[in-house]
Amino acid sequence: MRLSRYFLPTLREDPAEAEVISHKLMLRAGMIRRLASGIYSFLPLGLRALRKVERIVREEMDRAGALEVLLPLVQPAELWKETDRWDRFGKELLRFKDRKEHDFCLGPTHEEVITDLVRGEVRSYRQLPLILYQIATKFRDEIRPRFGLMRGREFIMKDAYSFDADEEGLDRSYRLMYETYERIFSRCGLRFTAVLADTGAIGGEESHEFMVLAETGEDVIASCPSCGYAANLEMAEAVREYFYPEEEERPLEKVSTPGVRKVEEVAAFLGVPTWKLVKTLLYLVDGKPYAVLVRGDHELNEVKLRRALGAEKVEMADPETVERLTGAPVGFAGPVGLSGLTIIADKAVAGLKNFVTGANEEDAHYVNVNHPRDFKIEAFFDLRNVTEGDLCPRCGKPLELTRGIEVGHVFKLGTKYSEAMGATFLDREGKERPFVMGCYGIGVSRTVAAAIEQNHDENGIIWPLALAPFHAALLTLGADSDLLQASERLYQALWESGVEVLWDERDERPGVKFKDADLIGLPYRVVLGKKFKSEGKVEIKPRRGGETLMLSPDEAVSFLASKVKEAQSS
RNA sequence: CGGGACGUGGCUCAGCCUGGUAGAGCACUGGGUUCGGGACUCAGGGGUCGCAGGUUCAAAUCCUGCCGUCCCGACCA
C-alpha cells in the first residue's frame, strides 16, 4: 500500500478524549475514531489489526473443529424471557421496540439464540459434541464506557458455545477450548496467563479468564510463582491465618470521635494500628440487611460475599438505609447493639481482641470491643481481597499481585440454558436429556487494545509481528527518480514474497516519516535514502529496537520474508 | 445513578473572572527556500464560540435549563 493513497490520519498530539495509552495511540495512529461514547469506527489501519486477530482466532477455532456461524445482533424479547434474563439482565441489555411495538434487544451475548438454534435442529447424541462460534458485533450498554476499545459499548467478540451429551463431554470441550485459547494468545505474540474466575451473571460451574499482562490492566491477578496457581481477586482464596497475641479483654468503652469516620482517620485519632479496627459494612443481600465485618486494613470483595451467602445480588446499603439500621450516619456503624440484621465477618476478624468499631452514634466509636462478649457473629467466611504477602492456597508460598486485561473467558454452563429453554436430545437409551453446554468468549477488539497496552514505548505502538497491520514500513527519503524506482521495485518484491509493506512515498520531510513510522509501530522499518544512493544498501531496523541492518535490496527481501514466515509457522 | 471537569475552525488550546468587531500553534490550499527525526517564509481558505431561553444598548464572556464528552465511584465480557 502506498501511503500517499492510504487513509491514515495520524495526530501529533494526544486527543483530549483519551486517557489510557492504547486509546491515545489508536486515535493518534489513525486506527479508530469515536462516533459516540463507547462506539468507534475502525479506519483501514485499525481494521487490518483487527482482522489479524480475527484470522488467528478463526484458524485456531477451525483447527479445534468448531464451526463458524453468524447470529443476529437484534434479538426478540421472547427468547430472553425464556431464561428470565429479560428481567434479570441489568440495563446493559439495550431494549427497544420495533414498529409493531414488539420488544427486542441488542445482543450482549448469544446463549439464548444459539440454544434456540440448536434445540430446533439437533435431536441425537450422535450429532454431539457440537461447537459453534461466531465473530460478531456485540452491544452492551455499559454504565460507564471508558478507555476506548478496552471497554466499549459496541465491540467485536468471538463467542463459541459447546453442546455435549454429558459432563465428561463438557470437560473435554472445555479443555479443548482452553488449549485453543492458549494457542490463540500465544500466536498473537502476547504475554498472558489463565486465571480461575467467578462465573458472574452468565452463570455456570467452572470458569477461567485469559488475562493479557499489562500494568494498566483493570483487573488484579493473584499468582504464585512457585506452583503456577493463578486466580483473579474474586477467586483468590485468602488462606492466611492470623494468630493474635494473647490479650486480656478490657472493658468496652465509648469514646468521642468528632467528625472522624475513615479507617485511617480513626486509627490516627485513637493511636492504634489500622488492623485493630473492624469496619462494619452494611449490605442488602437479595434485599435482606447484613452487617459485614472486615478488618480495617482489609478490603471486602463483594463477589466473595455473594458467593459465601449463595446470593443473587449484593448491594451496599444506601445512606438512608444505613441510618435506619444503625441510627447513625454513614461512617459510625458498628456491630455492638445492632439488631434486625445478620452479622457475618471475614475470617481475619476471628480472635481479634480489644478492637475498635463504630458505636452506631454520630461522632462516637467503641474501643476494646470483643467477640463474642459484646455481640454475636453468625458466621465467618473468606470475604476479603488477598494482598501482597498472602499465601498461595495451593502450595503456601507467597502470592504475587499483578495486573491484567481480560481478553478471554471460558465457562462451563452445564444445563442452565438448555433446561430453561427445553433444549434436549435423545441419548443412547432413547431418553430425553438437556444439552450440557459451555461458552467461550474472546474480546477481539479488546485484544487489539490489550496488545498495544502491552507493547508500546514513548514514540508509539510496537506491534507483535502476528498482529501488525503491515509487517514493514518502507520509507523513501528523497524524491529523485532513481530512488523512487528502486523503492518501487523493492515494494513489489516484498509483497510478492509475502511481506505486507506500507510504502511511505509521500512528499514529506524525513522527520515526519520517521515519526509516523514510530507511531504506527510496524515491526520493521526499511529505509531507502542516502546510504542507498552511495552504497546501494537499504537500512532495516526493528521497531522494538536492536541492531540496524544494512542489506542489499535482494537480501532485505529474503530477510523480511524469512521473518514473516517464521512468525506464521510458530 | 452520585461526585468532579470540560465543550471556541479538522486537532491541541488561549480568550470568559472584569460583557464591546473571535485568536494562536498544528493541519489544509497556492508560491518560494529547505530535505535522515514532526522545517522556514509569503499569501490564503475555513468558526451558528454545544443547544435553547434569559439579563443587557451589546453575550464566547453573566444567569437558567438541556445536550454531549471525559475522569473518579458503584456495575461489567
XYZ file of C-alpha atoms (C1' of nucleotides) in Angstrom:
647
model
C 0.000 0.000 0.000
C 1.232 3.430 -0.925
C 0.881 5.817 1.948
C 0.026 8.755 -0.286
C -3.091 6.885 -1.332
C -3.907 5.420 2.067
C -6.353 6.765 4.634
C -4.125 7.283 7.642
C -4.966 10.419 9.591
C -2.263 10.492 12.266
C -2.384 13.012 15.074
C 0.650 14.693 16.526
C -0.946 15.496 19.817
C -2.808 13.364 22.318
C -6.537 13.768 21.813
C -8.292 15.232 24.839
C -10.800 12.385 24.922
C -8.260 9.657 25.632
C -6.753 8.685 28.943
C -5.119 5.287 28.589
C -2.191 4.609 26.311
C -3.850 2.192 23.898
C -6.728 4.592 23.368
C -4.404 7.541 22.755
C -2.212 5.588 20.392
C -5.068 4.087 18.423
C -6.503 7.545 17.860
C -3.131 9.074 17.073
C -2.131 6.260 14.744
C -5.318 6.728 12.755
C -6.735 3.310 13.651
C -10.060 4.331 15.163
C -12.336 7.323 15.588
C -15.078 7.824 18.145
C -18.646 8.134 16.936
C -20.362 8.221 20.338
C -19.363 7.267 23.852
C -18.033 3.721 23.713
C -18.735 3.413 19.981
C -15.912 3.537 17.449
C -15.276 3.350 13.735
C -12.330 1.313 12.549
C -10.177 3.015 9.942
C -8.162 0.953 7.467
C -5.103 0.530 9.664
C -7.159 -0.406 12.716
C -9.259 -2.794 10.709
C -6.179 -4.585 9.427
C -5.023 -5.205 13.008
C -8.493 -6.378 13.974
C -8.528 -8.750 11.009
C -5.193 -10.205 12.099
C -6.671 -11.162 15.456
C -9.825 -12.484 13.812
C -7.833 -14.597 11.440
C -5.799 -16.240 14.181
C -8.963 -16.855 16.183
C -10.711 -18.328 13.159
C -7.830 -20.577 12.218
C -7.491 -21.958 15.716
C -11.221 -22.400 16.263
C -11.475 -24.203 12.949
C -8.487 -26.356 13.851
C -10.306 -27.335 17.059
C -13.269 -28.466 14.978
C -15.563 -25.593 15.908
C -17.924 -24.404 13.171
C -18.437 -20.781 12.305
C -21.915 -19.285 12.196
C -23.229 -15.741 12.237
C -26.041 -14.931 14.643
C -28.305 -11.879 14.687
C -27.431 -8.798 16.692
C -31.107 -7.951 17.122
C -32.930 -10.470 19.257
C -36.565 -10.852 20.282
C -37.532 -10.424 23.928
C -39.409 -13.740 23.963
C -36.140 -15.645 23.839
C -34.725 -13.717 26.769
C -37.903 -14.224 28.740
C -37.474 -17.976 28.444
C -34.331 -17.818 30.572
C -35.650 -14.983 32.706
C -32.767 -12.801 31.647
C -35.095 -10.229 30.112
C -35.799 -9.176 33.694
C -32.563 -10.181 35.371
C -30.029 -8.730 32.985
C -29.385 -5.164 34.006
C -29.536 -2.044 31.945
C -26.556 -3.213 29.907
C -29.169 -5.001 27.837
C -30.292 -2.341 25.402
C -34.012 -2.848 24.845
C -36.249 -1.284 22.238
C -39.454 -1.831 20.320
C -39.967 -2.319 16.637
C -42.744 -0.576 14.675
C -45.219 -3.212 15.753
C -44.398 -2.491 19.393
C -42.655 -5.833 19.851
C -39.803 -5.902 22.352
C -36.294 -6.507 21.100
C -32.771 -6.090 22.386
C -29.281 -5.793 21.001
C -27.405 -8.975 21.806
C -24.812 -8.561 24.543
C -24.165 -12.310 24.281
C -25.838 -15.132 22.409
C -26.644 -18.065 24.710
C -30.368 -17.800 24.028
C -30.028 -17.508 20.281
C -27.620 -20.403 19.939
C -29.628 -22.615 22.290
C -32.742 -21.833 20.314
C -30.969 -22.718 17.086
C -29.608 -25.988 18.384
C -32.797 -27.155 20.093
C -34.556 -26.862 16.778
C -32.001 -28.800 14.788
C -30.114 -31.260 16.956
C -32.002 -34.339 18.094
C -29.498 -37.088 18.759
C -26.451 -37.771 20.875
C -24.866 -38.914 17.607
C -24.692 -35.269 16.492
C -22.659 -34.362 19.564
C -20.342 -32.860 20.526
C -21.018 -29.673 18.617
C -19.103 -26.426 18.985
C -20.403 -23.373 17.146
C -18.773 -19.974 17.112
C -19.084 -16.563 15.559
C -17.051 -13.395 15.322
C -19.530 -10.588 15.562
C -20.546 -7.236 16.960
C -21.963 -7.215 20.455
C -23.659 -4.389 22.240
C -23.656 -3.797 25.967
C -24.923 -0.508 27.255
C -22.146 -0.185 29.812
C -22.749 2.076 32.787
C -19.514 3.808 32.060
C -17.746 3.078 28.817
C -14.101 4.051 29.020
C -10.600 3.537 27.766
C -11.535 3.383 24.089
C -11.757 -0.157 22.824
C -10.965 -1.591 26.242
C -14.477 -1.055 27.488
C -16.639 -0.010 24.629
C -20.364 -0.434 24.375
C -20.197 -1.809 20.873
C -17.374 -4.261 20.375
C -16.250 -7.267 18.383
C -16.330 -10.566 20.168
C -15.705 -14.139 19.258
C -18.187 -16.254 21.126
C -18.375 -20.023 20.996
C -20.845 -22.473 22.503
C -20.311 -26.158 23.061
C -23.039 -28.785 23.253
C -22.268 -32.137 24.797
C -24.199 -35.178 25.907
C -22.791 -35.283 29.403
C -20.393 -33.736 31.908
C -17.441 -35.743 30.633
C -18.086 -34.387 27.173
C -18.256 -30.869 28.552
C -14.952 -31.409 30.327
C -13.389 -32.421 27.012
C -14.861 -29.449 25.154
C -13.816 -27.079 27.913
C -10.282 -28.424 27.898
C -10.159 -28.204 24.112
C -11.247 -24.559 24.158
C -8.848 -23.760 26.993
C -5.978 -25.144 24.956
C -7.217 -23.400 21.838
C -7.194 -20.106 23.738
C -3.627 -20.706 24.832
C -2.687 -21.259 21.194
C -4.557 -18.157 20.080
C -2.954 -15.769 22.529
C 0.478 -17.313 22.030
C 0.161 -16.835 18.302
C -0.885 -13.230 18.873
C 2.501 -12.731 20.492
C 1.038 -11.646 23.823
C 2.189 -12.343 27.348
C -0.835 -13.743 29.125
C -2.000 -16.009 31.890
C -5.142 -18.037 32.526
C -6.742 -17.492 35.928
C -9.559 -19.053 37.920
C -12.580 -16.814 37.694
C -16.043 -16.278 39.069
C -18.857 -17.151 36.714
C -20.800 -13.924 37.276
C -24.052 -13.097 35.533
C -23.716 -15.642 32.760
C -23.765 -18.355 35.365
C -22.309 -21.807 35.426
C -19.869 -24.017 37.214
C -16.233 -23.569 36.283
C -14.539 -20.668 34.636
C -11.178 -19.303 33.619
C -10.241 -15.870 32.392
C -7.385 -15.243 29.990
C -5.543 -12.131 31.004
C -3.049 -10.156 28.979
C -0.472 -8.918 31.455
C -0.147 -5.147 31.480
C 0.494 -2.557 34.159
C -2.558 -0.636 33.074
C -4.943 -3.587 33.304
C -8.243 -3.111 35.087
C -8.095 -6.487 36.825
C -5.835 -7.703 39.573
C -4.456 -11.215 39.349
C -3.055 -13.189 42.257
C -0.482 -15.680 41.102
C 2.026 -17.992 42.690
C 5.481 -18.054 41.129
C 6.255 -21.346 42.887
C 3.392 -23.581 41.770
C 1.673 -21.697 38.954
C -1.606 -21.093 40.768
C -3.354 -18.040 39.337
C -6.727 -16.539 40.133
C -8.435 -13.216 39.882
C -9.229 -11.323 43.053
C -12.730 -12.713 43.381
C -11.430 -16.250 43.362
C -8.084 -15.967 45.111
C -8.723 -17.541 48.471
C -7.272 -15.733 51.455
C -5.902 -18.650 53.421
C -3.516 -16.844 55.701
C -4.475 -17.429 59.327
C -3.927 -14.755 61.887
C -2.830 -15.619 65.381
C -3.323 -12.589 67.525
C -1.286 -12.116 70.684
C -2.945 -13.176 73.921
C -4.562 -10.146 75.431
C -6.841 -9.673 78.350
C -10.297 -8.448 77.352
C -10.557 -4.915 78.571
C -13.862 -3.218 79.401
C -15.906 -1.877 76.497
C -15.684 1.882 76.303
C -17.353 4.503 74.162
C -15.096 7.334 73.000
C -15.900 10.570 71.269
C -14.534 10.804 67.736
C -15.955 14.005 66.311
C -16.030 14.010 62.502
C -13.670 11.070 62.295
C -15.014 8.335 60.024
C -12.424 6.861 57.716
C -10.325 3.969 58.948
C -7.055 5.875 58.673
C -8.528 8.881 60.459
C -9.935 6.790 63.301
C -6.695 4.843 63.676
C -4.648 8.023 63.762
C -7.072 9.727 66.137
C -7.040 6.850 68.605
C -3.400 5.994 68.085
C -3.971 2.340 67.138
C -2.875 0.390 64.056
C -5.488 0.047 61.283
C -5.679 -3.709 61.751
C -7.077 -3.099 65.231
C -10.138 -1.530 63.636
C -13.080 -3.516 62.366
C -15.131 -1.977 59.570
C -18.842 -2.642 59.638
C -20.231 -2.581 56.107
C -23.963 -2.672 55.621
C -25.257 -4.620 52.681
C -28.545 -5.638 51.220
C -28.156 -9.252 50.169
C -31.061 -10.241 47.977
C -32.897 -7.464 49.770
C -32.080 -8.647 53.325
C -29.833 -6.479 55.529
C -26.435 -7.770 56.594
C -23.630 -6.247 58.580
C -20.324 -7.464 57.198
C -17.240 -7.130 59.376
C -13.800 -6.733 57.834
C -10.567 -5.734 59.464
C -9.668 -2.074 58.967
C -6.669 -2.774 56.777
C -8.561 -5.271 54.579
C -10.866 -4.810 51.644
C -14.179 -6.563 51.249
C -14.733 -8.398 47.975
C -18.396 -8.287 47.010
C -18.175 -11.286 44.725
C -16.821 -13.367 47.592
C -19.658 -12.070 49.745
C -22.240 -13.010 47.155
C -20.773 -16.466 46.781
C -20.397 -17.048 50.528
C -24.083 -16.342 51.073
C -25.237 -18.087 47.912
C -26.947 -14.850 46.942
C -28.066 -13.461 43.613
C -27.376 -9.858 44.319
C -25.456 -7.900 46.899
C -25.554 -4.156 47.097
C -24.171 -1.700 49.558
C -26.903 -0.115 51.646
C -27.628 3.473 50.708
C -27.095 6.178 53.376
C -30.790 6.290 54.348
C -30.878 2.542 54.916
C -27.661 2.736 56.916
C -29.206 5.356 59.159
C -32.394 3.363 59.578
C -30.454 0.211 60.518
C -27.842 1.752 62.799
C -29.382 5.004 63.917
C -26.230 6.819 62.873
C -24.928 8.411 59.701
C -22.543 6.531 57.427
C -19.119 6.104 58.996
C -20.127 5.179 62.516
C -21.690 1.743 62.104
C -20.630 -0.987 64.487
C -21.830 -4.451 65.462
C -22.460 -3.739 69.144
C -26.149 -3.353 69.822
C -27.178 -3.879 66.216
C -30.397 -5.746 65.706
C -32.703 -6.698 62.903
C -29.930 -7.888 60.635
C -27.429 -10.690 60.273
C -23.834 -10.118 61.330
C -21.133 -12.004 59.486
C -17.392 -11.471 59.358
C -14.268 -12.122 57.427
C -12.131 -14.901 58.903
C -9.337 -12.497 59.776
C -11.615 -10.887 62.359
C -11.792 -14.144 64.353
C -9.728 -13.975 67.512
C -9.041 -10.257 67.280
C -9.114 -8.726 70.773
C -9.915 -5.251 72.049
C -10.670 -3.802 68.660
C -12.304 -0.566 67.599
C -15.699 -0.266 65.901
C -18.291 2.407 65.254
C -20.775 2.991 68.049
C -23.888 3.448 65.874
C -23.928 7.020 67.048
C -22.627 10.113 65.318
C -19.083 11.078 66.324
C -18.532 8.056 68.555
C -16.616 4.774 68.433
C -16.255 1.849 70.805
C -12.837 0.694 71.897
C -11.978 -2.654 73.471
C -14.719 -4.419 71.583
C -14.597 -8.203 71.917
C -16.426 -11.061 70.308
C -18.478 -12.896 71.471
C -18.618 -10.863 74.692
C -20.140 -7.719 73.144
C -22.053 -9.018 70.122
C -22.585 -12.155 68.112
C -21.199 -13.047 64.699
C -23.394 -15.571 62.861
C -20.641 -16.921 60.653
C -17.122 -16.367 59.380
C -16.227 -16.505 55.683
C -13.351 -15.634 53.408
C -14.584 -12.233 52.282
C -11.531 -10.090 51.780
C -9.226 -9.410 48.882
C -5.863 -11.084 49.158
C -2.999 -8.651 49.461
C 0.709 -8.770 48.842
C 2.030 -11.201 51.462
C -0.956 -13.533 51.419
C -0.112 -17.154 50.826
C -0.868 -19.439 47.913
C -3.862 -21.640 48.748
C -2.266 -24.488 46.845
C 1.357 -24.514 47.992
C 1.601 -21.988 50.798
C 4.276 -19.770 49.256
C 3.721 -16.001 48.992
C 1.368 -14.779 46.265
C 2.239 -12.057 43.806
C -0.278 -9.493 42.626
C -0.124 -8.338 39.034
C -2.490 -6.554 36.707
C -4.090 -7.837 33.575
C -6.634 -7.167 30.857
C -9.310 -9.791 30.424
C -9.339 -10.832 26.782
C -10.899 -14.271 27.029
C -13.286 -16.098 29.278
C -14.295 -19.750 29.244
C -17.288 -21.070 31.206
C -18.854 -24.385 31.938
C -22.540 -23.590 31.768
C -23.891 -27.051 32.378
C -27.615 -27.360 31.678
C -28.660 -23.926 32.892
C -29.753 -22.664 29.496
C -30.730 -25.946 27.884
C -33.091 -26.761 30.753
C -34.614 -23.317 30.871
C -35.234 -23.407 27.135
C -36.121 -27.058 26.766
C -33.162 -27.840 24.540
C -32.881 -31.607 24.600
C -31.636 -34.581 22.609
C -32.177 -38.307 22.779
C -29.373 -40.298 24.357
C -28.294 -43.851 23.510
C -31.155 -45.237 25.584
C -33.665 -43.069 23.811
C -34.060 -40.881 26.855
C -34.548 -37.142 26.510
C -31.761 -35.103 28.127
C -30.748 -31.449 28.154
C -27.563 -30.444 26.375
C -24.588 -29.884 28.622
C -23.198 -26.559 27.476
C -20.095 -24.437 27.662
C -19.472 -20.931 26.415
C -16.225 -19.317 25.391
C -15.603 -15.667 24.609
C -12.741 -13.619 23.264
C -12.869 -9.845 23.160
C -11.417 -9.408 19.694
C -11.382 -5.621 19.590
C -10.219 -5.539 23.197
C -7.354 -7.857 22.291
C -6.102 -5.274 19.819
C -6.133 -2.638 22.556
C -4.510 -5.022 25.038
C -1.721 -5.766 22.573
C -0.932 -2.056 22.409
C -1.268 -1.639 26.146
C 1.393 -4.320 26.492
C 3.596 -3.272 23.566
C 4.439 0.388 23.192
C 7.034 2.995 24.039
C 7.101 6.787 24.252
C 7.144 7.049 20.453
C 4.200 4.834 19.698
C 2.985 1.303 19.158
C 5.319 -1.691 18.855
C 3.276 -4.355 17.110
C 3.930 -8.033 17.608
C 4.529 -9.327 14.080
C 1.416 -11.510 14.157
C -0.960 -8.611 14.836
C 0.775 -5.838 12.914
C -1.463 -4.244 10.295
C 1.533 -4.435 7.947
C 4.790 -6.255 8.541
C 7.032 -3.402 7.485
C 7.164 0.286 6.646
C 9.192 1.278 3.628
C 10.406 4.865 3.831
C 11.774 6.576 0.787
C 13.751 9.618 1.853
C 14.071 11.840 -1.157
C 12.242 12.265 -4.402
C 14.736 11.596 -7.173
C 13.567 9.115 -9.717
C 16.319 6.530 -9.142
C 15.383 6.288 -5.502
C 11.691 6.086 -6.252
C 12.199 3.424 -8.890
C 14.386 1.335 -6.607
C 11.813 1.744 -3.836
C 9.032 0.614 -6.099
C 10.975 -2.482 -7.151
C 11.624 -3.315 -3.512
C 7.994 -2.670 -2.638
C 6.800 -5.060 -5.362
C 9.353 -7.702 -4.434
C 8.353 -7.578 -0.769
C 4.658 -8.062 -1.464
C 5.465 -10.866 -3.900
C 7.389 -12.700 -1.229
C 4.631 -12.379 1.355
C 5.774 -9.290 3.213
C 2.963 -6.807 3.761
C 4.574 -3.442 3.389
C 3.293 0.102 3.728
C 5.302 2.358 1.438
C 5.745 5.931 2.599
C 6.395 7.674 -0.742
C 4.793 10.913 0.372
C 6.464 14.190 -0.377
C 7.315 14.736 3.272
C 10.461 15.519 5.174
C 12.310 12.579 6.720
C 11.431 13.575 10.265
C 7.736 13.377 9.542
C 8.108 9.919 8.032
C 10.163 8.617 10.946
C 7.701 9.965 13.489
C 4.714 8.459 11.730
C 6.524 5.152 11.291
C 7.335 5.000 15.006
C 3.793 5.961 15.911
C 2.058 3.275 13.877
C 4.706 0.852 15.034
C 5.105 -1.659 12.205
C 7.648 -4.296 13.283
C 10.286 -3.440 10.667
C 11.322 -0.153 9.144
C 13.037 -0.243 5.781
C 14.720 2.980 4.686
C 15.979 3.975 1.265
C 17.933 7.177 1.448
C 21.492 8.446 1.430
C 23.072 5.073 2.074
C 21.214 3.609 -0.824
C 22.439 6.295 -3.160
C 26.038 5.939 -2.016
C 26.327 2.200 -1.342
C 23.211 0.593 -2.740
C 22.185 -0.596 0.725
C 18.839 -0.375 2.419
C 18.509 0.021 6.136
C 16.337 -2.358 8.167
C 15.540 -1.514 11.746
C 13.256 -3.486 14.054
C 10.740 -1.224 15.767
C 11.340 -2.985 19.058
C 14.995 -1.969 18.987
C 18.139 -3.919 18.339
C 20.667 -3.573 15.609
C 20.084 -1.849 12.304
C 20.960 -3.989 9.298
C 22.435 -2.650 6.060
C 21.455 -5.001 3.260
C 21.139 -5.054 -0.481
C 17.525 -4.930 -1.701
C 17.574 -8.654 -2.503
C 18.935 -9.516 0.906
C 16.350 -7.258 2.508
C 13.549 -9.125 0.782
C 14.756 -12.535 1.844
C 15.473 -11.339 5.386
C 11.992 -9.935 5.878
C 10.314 -12.815 4.086
C 12.008 -15.275 6.396
C 10.972 -13.290 9.480
C 7.368 -13.267 8.353
C 7.408 -16.967 7.535
C 8.969 -17.741 10.899
C 6.199 -15.896 12.717
C 3.466 -17.569 10.694
C 4.701 -21.078 11.347
C 5.072 -20.677 15.093
C -27.008 6.839 39.207
C -23.730 10.015 42.703
C -19.157 13.348 42.648
C -15.840 16.370 39.509
C -14.071 18.719 34.990
C -14.774 20.267 30.169
C -17.491 21.881 25.406
C -14.328 28.107 20.998
C -12.186 26.241 12.650
C -10.242 19.125 11.367
C -6.677 18.647 16.103
C -4.411 20.875 20.782
C -5.775 25.080 23.311
C -5.974 30.754 24.740
C -9.850 34.424 25.300
C -14.620 34.130 29.870
C -13.053 36.170 36.233
C -13.543 42.274 34.725
C -19.562 41.881 28.530
C -17.708 45.990 23.445
C -15.741 43.906 15.779
C -13.279 35.715 17.520
C -7.415 34.372 18.396
C -2.587 31.132 18.474
C 0.014 26.625 17.152
C -0.673 22.329 14.246
C -3.391 20.593 9.923
C -5.313 22.343 4.885
C -4.634 25.376 -0.358
C -1.025 28.208 -3.652
C 4.217 30.312 -4.232
C 9.482 30.306 -2.791
C 13.569 28.207 0.091
C 14.666 23.572 2.562
C 15.244 17.898 2.804
C 17.996 11.488 7.701
C 13.963 12.545 13.395
C 7.236 16.304 13.496
C 11.409 22.905 8.643
C 11.198 28.244 7.302
C 8.690 32.003 4.759
C 4.889 34.790 1.934
C -0.209 34.671 0.553
C -4.902 32.286 1.505
C -9.481 29.267 2.817
C -12.085 27.643 6.984
C -15.630 29.028 13.268
C -24.148 29.020 14.176
C -17.986 30.012 20.308
C -22.545 22.541 22.157
C -28.172 23.818 22.021
C -32.333 26.725 23.861
C -34.047 30.559 26.731
C -32.979 34.896 29.837
C -30.324 39.605 31.551
C -28.216 43.795 28.690
C -27.757 49.222 24.187
C -24.368 44.978 23.473
C -23.141 37.969 25.388
C -17.899 33.175 23.534
C -17.892 36.027 28.261
C -23.207 36.866 33.182
C -27.859 33.672 34.678
C -31.230 29.250 33.942
C -32.355 24.735 31.591
C -30.981 20.922 28.334
C -27.461 18.012 25.391
C -22.645 15.934 24.706
C -17.656 14.321 26.216
C -14.010 12.792 29.737
C -12.361 11.465 34.828
C -13.486 9.097 39.963
C -17.083 5.642 42.338
C -20.871 1.819 42.219
C -21.534 -2.133 37.754
C -19.482 -5.471 33.949
C -17.056 -9.839 28.669
